[in-house]
Amino acid sequence: MLAMKILQHDKVLFVGDSITDCMRRRPVGTGGGLGLGYVAMFHAWVKLKRPDLALDVINMGVSGNTIRLMADRWQTDVLSFQPDVLFILIGVNDVWIRYGCEGDLASTSLAEEYLKLYDQLLCRTVPAVRQICLMTPYIIPNQTNAAMYQELLPYMQGVKTLGQQFHLPVIDLQNVMEKLLSDGIEPELISLDGVHPNILGRMAITEAVLRETELIGR
């Protein structure tokens, strides 16, 4: 398992879709404008428990993002900030929009193109950012989204493969969510629509990020 290390005064940037965005401030989510999701919860934990780190946390998630839309803004939304640490969570909209979720159908990518674009972004970014962590897309499986779940599987596996290729840590959020289900937690307490996390789901993602950065024990 590849270890991450958060250093004092690090600039930590999160990028992705609505799971990351979660009503952040525009144009840049910082300080009190980090939104209501796991990014804000991560920032709050660090402020409370590790104020000595004095991290600069930035949320550049954009609701509706697909890999293609995110790539189009990569220079502006990511590289221009020169982050020390970067977390990436993208992919569910590339599948979900094809199953009726509101969004730009033309911006979606099948798994092969998704992984090609993701690979290109990492080739540009790995030399410029000290630490990068990938997070798999996920879905809370139920009787109504079985087909979407199956279609999302190669996206999840592809992110893990990219992590191996680039020697980057990967947080398997599908495993995180399925662990909650196996513990007997009702799906609607995790997410009402199977994708956007409720407070419990956000807490689970936050905990996974804290564990990956070794801010709390694994």
Short mmCIF file of C-alpha atoms in Angstrom, two decimals:
data_model
loop_
_atom_site.label_atom_id
_atom_site.label_comp_id
_atom_site.label_asym_id
_atom_site.label_seq_id
_atom_site.Cartn_x
_atom_site.Cartn_y
_atom_site.Cartn_z
CA MET A 1 0.00 0.00 0.00
CA LEU A 2 1.40 3.36 -1.06
CA ALA A 3 1.57 5.80 1.84
CA MET A 4 0.70 9.47 1.59
CA LYS A 5 2.16 12.17 3.77
CA ILE A 6 0.55 15.53 4.45
CA LEU A 7 3.10 18.20 5.31
CA GLN A 8 2.72 21.49 7.11
CA HIS A 9 1.37 24.29 4.88
CA ASP A 10 0.50 21.89 2.06
CA LYS A 11 -1.97 23.05 -0.56
CA VAL A 12 -4.49 20.21 -0.84
CA LEU A 13 -6.82 20.32 -3.84
CA PHE A 14 -9.88 18.16 -4.48
CA VAL A 15 -11.35 17.87 -7.98
CA GLY A 16 -14.29 15.92 -9.32
CA ASP A 17 -18.05 16.07 -9.83
CA SER A 18 -21.03 16.92 -7.59
CA ILE A 19 -19.89 14.49 -4.88
CA THR A 20 -16.89 16.78 -4.43
CA ASP A 21 -18.58 20.08 -5.35
CA CYS A 22 -21.47 19.81 -2.88
CA MET A 23 -22.43 23.51 -3.12
CA ARG A 24 -18.93 24.95 -2.88
CA ARG A 25 -18.29 28.65 -3.44
CA ARG A 26 -17.53 29.95 -6.93
CA PRO A 27 -15.16 30.51 -8.57
CA VAL A 28 -12.85 28.87 -6.01
CA GLY A 29 -13.93 26.87 -2.99
CA THR A 30 -11.74 27.75 -0.01
CA GLY A 31 -12.14 28.60 3.68
CA GLY A 32 -15.82 28.78 4.56
CA GLY A 33 -16.75 28.13 0.92
CA LEU A 34 -15.70 24.48 0.70
CA GLY A 35 -19.30 23.32 0.44
CA LEU A 36 -21.21 20.81 2.54
CA GLY A 37 -19.50 17.59 1.52
CA TYR A 38 -16.49 15.47 2.36
CA VAL A 39 -14.01 18.23 1.42
CA ALA A 40 -15.46 20.55 4.05
CA MET A 41 -15.55 17.70 6.57
CA PHE A 42 -11.89 16.90 5.88
CA HIS A 43 -10.99 20.56 6.35
CA ALA A 44 -13.01 20.78 9.57
CA TRP A 45 -11.30 17.70 11.02
CA VAL A 46 -7.85 19.06 10.22
CA LYS A 47 -8.71 22.46 11.69
CA LEU A 48 -10.00 20.80 14.87
CA LYS A 49 -7.44 18.05 15.36
CA ARG A 50 -4.32 19.20 13.49
CA PRO A 51 -4.31 23.00 13.34
CA ASP A 52 -0.51 22.85 13.34
CA LEU A 53 -0.62 21.63 9.74
CA ALA A 54 -2.11 24.94 8.54
CA LEU A 55 -3.31 23.35 5.31
CA ASP A 56 -4.64 25.32 2.37
CA VAL A 57 -7.63 23.22 1.26
CA ILE A 58 -9.24 23.97 -2.11
CA ASN A 59 -12.41 22.47 -3.58
CA MET A 60 -12.66 22.60 -7.39
CA GLY A 61 -15.34 19.97 -7.86
CA VAL A 62 -17.98 20.83 -10.47
CA SER A 63 -21.44 19.29 -10.46
CA GLY A 64 -22.10 17.37 -13.66
CA ASN A 65 -18.41 16.88 -14.41
CA THR A 66 -17.45 14.04 -16.70
CA ILE A 67 -13.85 13.10 -17.44
CA ARG A 68 -14.01 15.12 -20.67
CA LEU A 69 -15.44 18.26 -19.05
CA MET A 70 -12.92 18.03 -16.23
CA ALA A 71 -10.06 17.60 -18.69
CA ASP A 72 -11.15 20.72 -20.59
CA ARG A 73 -10.66 22.79 -17.41
CA TRP A 74 -7.66 20.92 -16.01
CA GLN A 75 -5.17 23.74 -16.43
CA THR A 76 -7.49 26.31 -14.83
CA ASP A 77 -9.05 24.12 -12.15
CA VAL A 78 -5.98 22.12 -11.10
CA LEU A 79 -2.54 22.91 -12.48
CA SER A 80 -2.82 26.69 -12.12
CA PHE A 81 -3.10 26.26 -8.33
CA GLN A 82 0.17 24.31 -8.14
CA PRO A 83 -1.15 21.96 -5.44
CA ASP A 84 1.13 19.85 -3.29
CA VAL A 85 -1.52 17.17 -2.83
CA LEU A 86 -4.33 16.30 -5.24
CA PHE A 87 -7.39 14.06 -4.84
CA ILE A 88 -9.36 13.05 -7.94
CA LEU A 89 -12.87 11.56 -7.93
CA ILE A 90 -14.51 11.34 -11.36
CA GLY A 91 -16.41 8.91 -13.52
CA VAL A 92 -19.92 8.22 -12.29
CA ASN A 93 -21.51 10.84 -14.56
CA ASP A 94 -19.92 9.25 -17.61
CA VAL A 95 -22.26 6.33 -16.95
CA TRP A 96 -25.16 7.88 -14.98
CA ILE A 97 -26.05 10.47 -17.62
CA ARG A 98 -26.67 7.63 -20.08
CA TYR A 99 -29.19 6.24 -17.58
CA GLY A 100 -31.27 9.39 -17.41
CA CYS A 101 -29.37 11.64 -15.00
CA GLU A 102 -29.49 15.29 -16.07
CA GLY A 103 -26.33 16.27 -17.90
CA ASP A 104 -24.59 16.65 -21.26
CA LEU A 105 -24.80 13.28 -22.98
CA ALA A 106 -22.24 14.37 -25.57
CA SER A 107 -19.67 14.92 -22.80
CA THR A 108 -19.78 11.32 -21.57
CA SER A 109 -17.11 8.76 -22.38
CA LEU A 110 -17.18 4.99 -22.58
CA ALA A 111 -14.69 3.21 -20.34
CA GLU A 112 -11.90 3.00 -22.93
CA GLU A 113 -11.97 6.72 -23.71
CA TYR A 114 -12.43 7.59 -20.01
CA LEU A 115 -9.24 5.74 -19.12
CA LYS A 116 -7.36 7.23 -22.06
CA LEU A 117 -8.26 10.78 -20.99
CA TYR A 118 -7.50 9.98 -17.35
CA ASP A 119 -4.10 8.60 -18.38
CA GLN A 120 -3.35 11.79 -20.32
CA LEU A 121 -4.26 13.96 -17.32
CA LEU A 122 -1.99 11.94 -15.04
CA CYS A 123 0.89 12.16 -17.53
CA ARG A 124 0.56 15.95 -17.36
CA THR A 125 0.11 16.11 -13.62
CA VAL A 126 2.35 13.53 -11.95
CA PRO A 127 5.55 15.53 -12.67
CA ALA A 128 3.96 18.71 -11.23
CA VAL A 129 2.26 17.50 -8.03
CA ARG A 130 4.07 15.90 -5.09
CA GLN A 131 1.28 13.53 -4.14
CA ILE A 132 -1.81 12.41 -6.04
CA CYS A 133 -4.54 10.11 -4.77
CA LEU A 134 -7.14 8.55 -7.06
CA MET A 135 -10.61 7.65 -5.83
CA THR A 136 -12.80 5.17 -7.66
CA PRO A 137 -16.27 6.13 -8.76
CA TYR A 138 -18.95 4.18 -6.93
CA ILE A 139 -22.64 3.39 -6.79
CA ILE A 140 -24.78 2.06 -3.97
CA PRO A 141 -26.18 -1.07 -5.67
CA ASN A 142 -29.90 -1.75 -5.53
CA GLN A 143 -32.62 -3.41 -7.61
CA THR A 144 -33.07 -0.40 -9.88
CA ASN A 145 -29.45 0.35 -10.83
CA ALA A 146 -27.99 -3.11 -11.47
CA ALA A 147 -27.25 -2.38 -15.14
CA MET A 148 -25.56 0.92 -14.31
CA TYR A 149 -23.50 -0.79 -11.61
CA GLN A 150 -22.24 -3.37 -14.10
CA GLU A 151 -21.36 -0.67 -16.63
CA LEU A 152 -19.46 1.30 -13.99
CA LEU A 153 -17.28 -1.66 -12.97
CA PRO A 154 -14.63 -1.18 -15.71
CA TYR A 155 -14.32 2.49 -14.72
CA MET A 156 -13.67 1.46 -11.11
CA GLN A 157 -11.16 -1.20 -12.12
CA GLY A 158 -9.53 1.15 -14.59
CA VAL A 159 -8.81 3.70 -11.86
CA LYS A 160 -7.13 0.96 -9.82
CA THR A 161 -5.05 -0.02 -12.85
CA LEU A 162 -3.99 3.60 -13.40
CA GLY A 163 -2.94 3.75 -9.77
CA GLN A 164 -0.70 0.75 -10.31
CA GLN A 165 0.74 2.13 -13.54
CA PHE A 166 1.56 5.53 -12.05
CA HIS A 167 2.43 4.19 -8.56
CA LEU A 168 -0.33 6.25 -6.98
CA PRO A 169 -2.53 5.38 -3.99
CA VAL A 170 -6.15 4.57 -4.76
CA ILE A 171 -9.12 4.83 -2.41
CA ASP A 172 -11.66 2.19 -3.40
CA LEU A 173 -14.88 4.04 -2.60
CA GLN A 174 -17.00 1.19 -3.92
CA ASN A 175 -15.46 -1.00 -1.26
CA VAL A 176 -16.04 1.73 1.35
CA MET A 177 -19.73 1.92 0.49
CA GLU A 178 -20.22 -1.84 0.31
CA LYS A 179 -18.57 -2.18 3.72
CA LEU A 180 -21.25 0.12 5.14
CA LEU A 181 -23.94 -2.08 3.59
CA SER A 182 -22.34 -5.25 4.93
CA ASP A 183 -22.36 -3.66 8.39
CA GLY A 184 -26.13 -3.48 8.13
CA ILE A 185 -26.49 0.23 7.37
CA GLU A 186 -29.57 0.95 5.27
CA PRO A 187 -28.75 2.18 1.73
CA GLU A 188 -30.95 5.29 2.11
CA LEU A 189 -28.82 6.40 5.07
CA ILE A 190 -25.78 6.36 2.79
CA SER A 191 -27.36 7.88 -0.32
CA LEU A 192 -30.94 8.46 -1.43
CA ASP A 193 -30.19 8.18 -5.15
CA GLY A 194 -27.32 5.68 -4.99
CA VAL A 195 -24.66 8.27 -5.88
CA HIS A 196 -24.86 11.53 -3.89
CA PRO A 197 -23.88 10.71 -0.32
CA ASN A 198 -25.95 11.69 2.69
CA ILE A 199 -24.11 12.83 5.81
CA LEU A 200 -23.18 9.24 6.70
CA GLY A 201 -21.80 8.61 3.22
CA ARG A 202 -19.85 11.87 3.35
CA MET A 203 -18.41 10.87 6.70
CA ALA A 204 -17.29 7.54 5.23
CA ILE A 205 -15.49 9.26 2.34
CA THR A 206 -13.90 11.73 4.76
CA GLU A 207 -12.67 8.92 6.96
CA ALA A 208 -11.20 7.12 3.94
CA VAL A 209 -9.28 10.27 2.95
CA LEU A 210 -8.02 10.78 6.51
CA ARG A 211 -6.86 7.16 6.67
CA GLU A 212 -5.13 7.37 3.30
CA THR A 213 -3.21 10.43 4.43
CA GLU A 214 -2.42 8.71 7.75
CA LEU A 215 -4.02 11.52 9.70
CA ILE A 216 -5.96 8.80 11.50
CA GLY A 217 -4.98 5.17 11.92
CA ARG A 218 -5.69 2.67 9.20
#
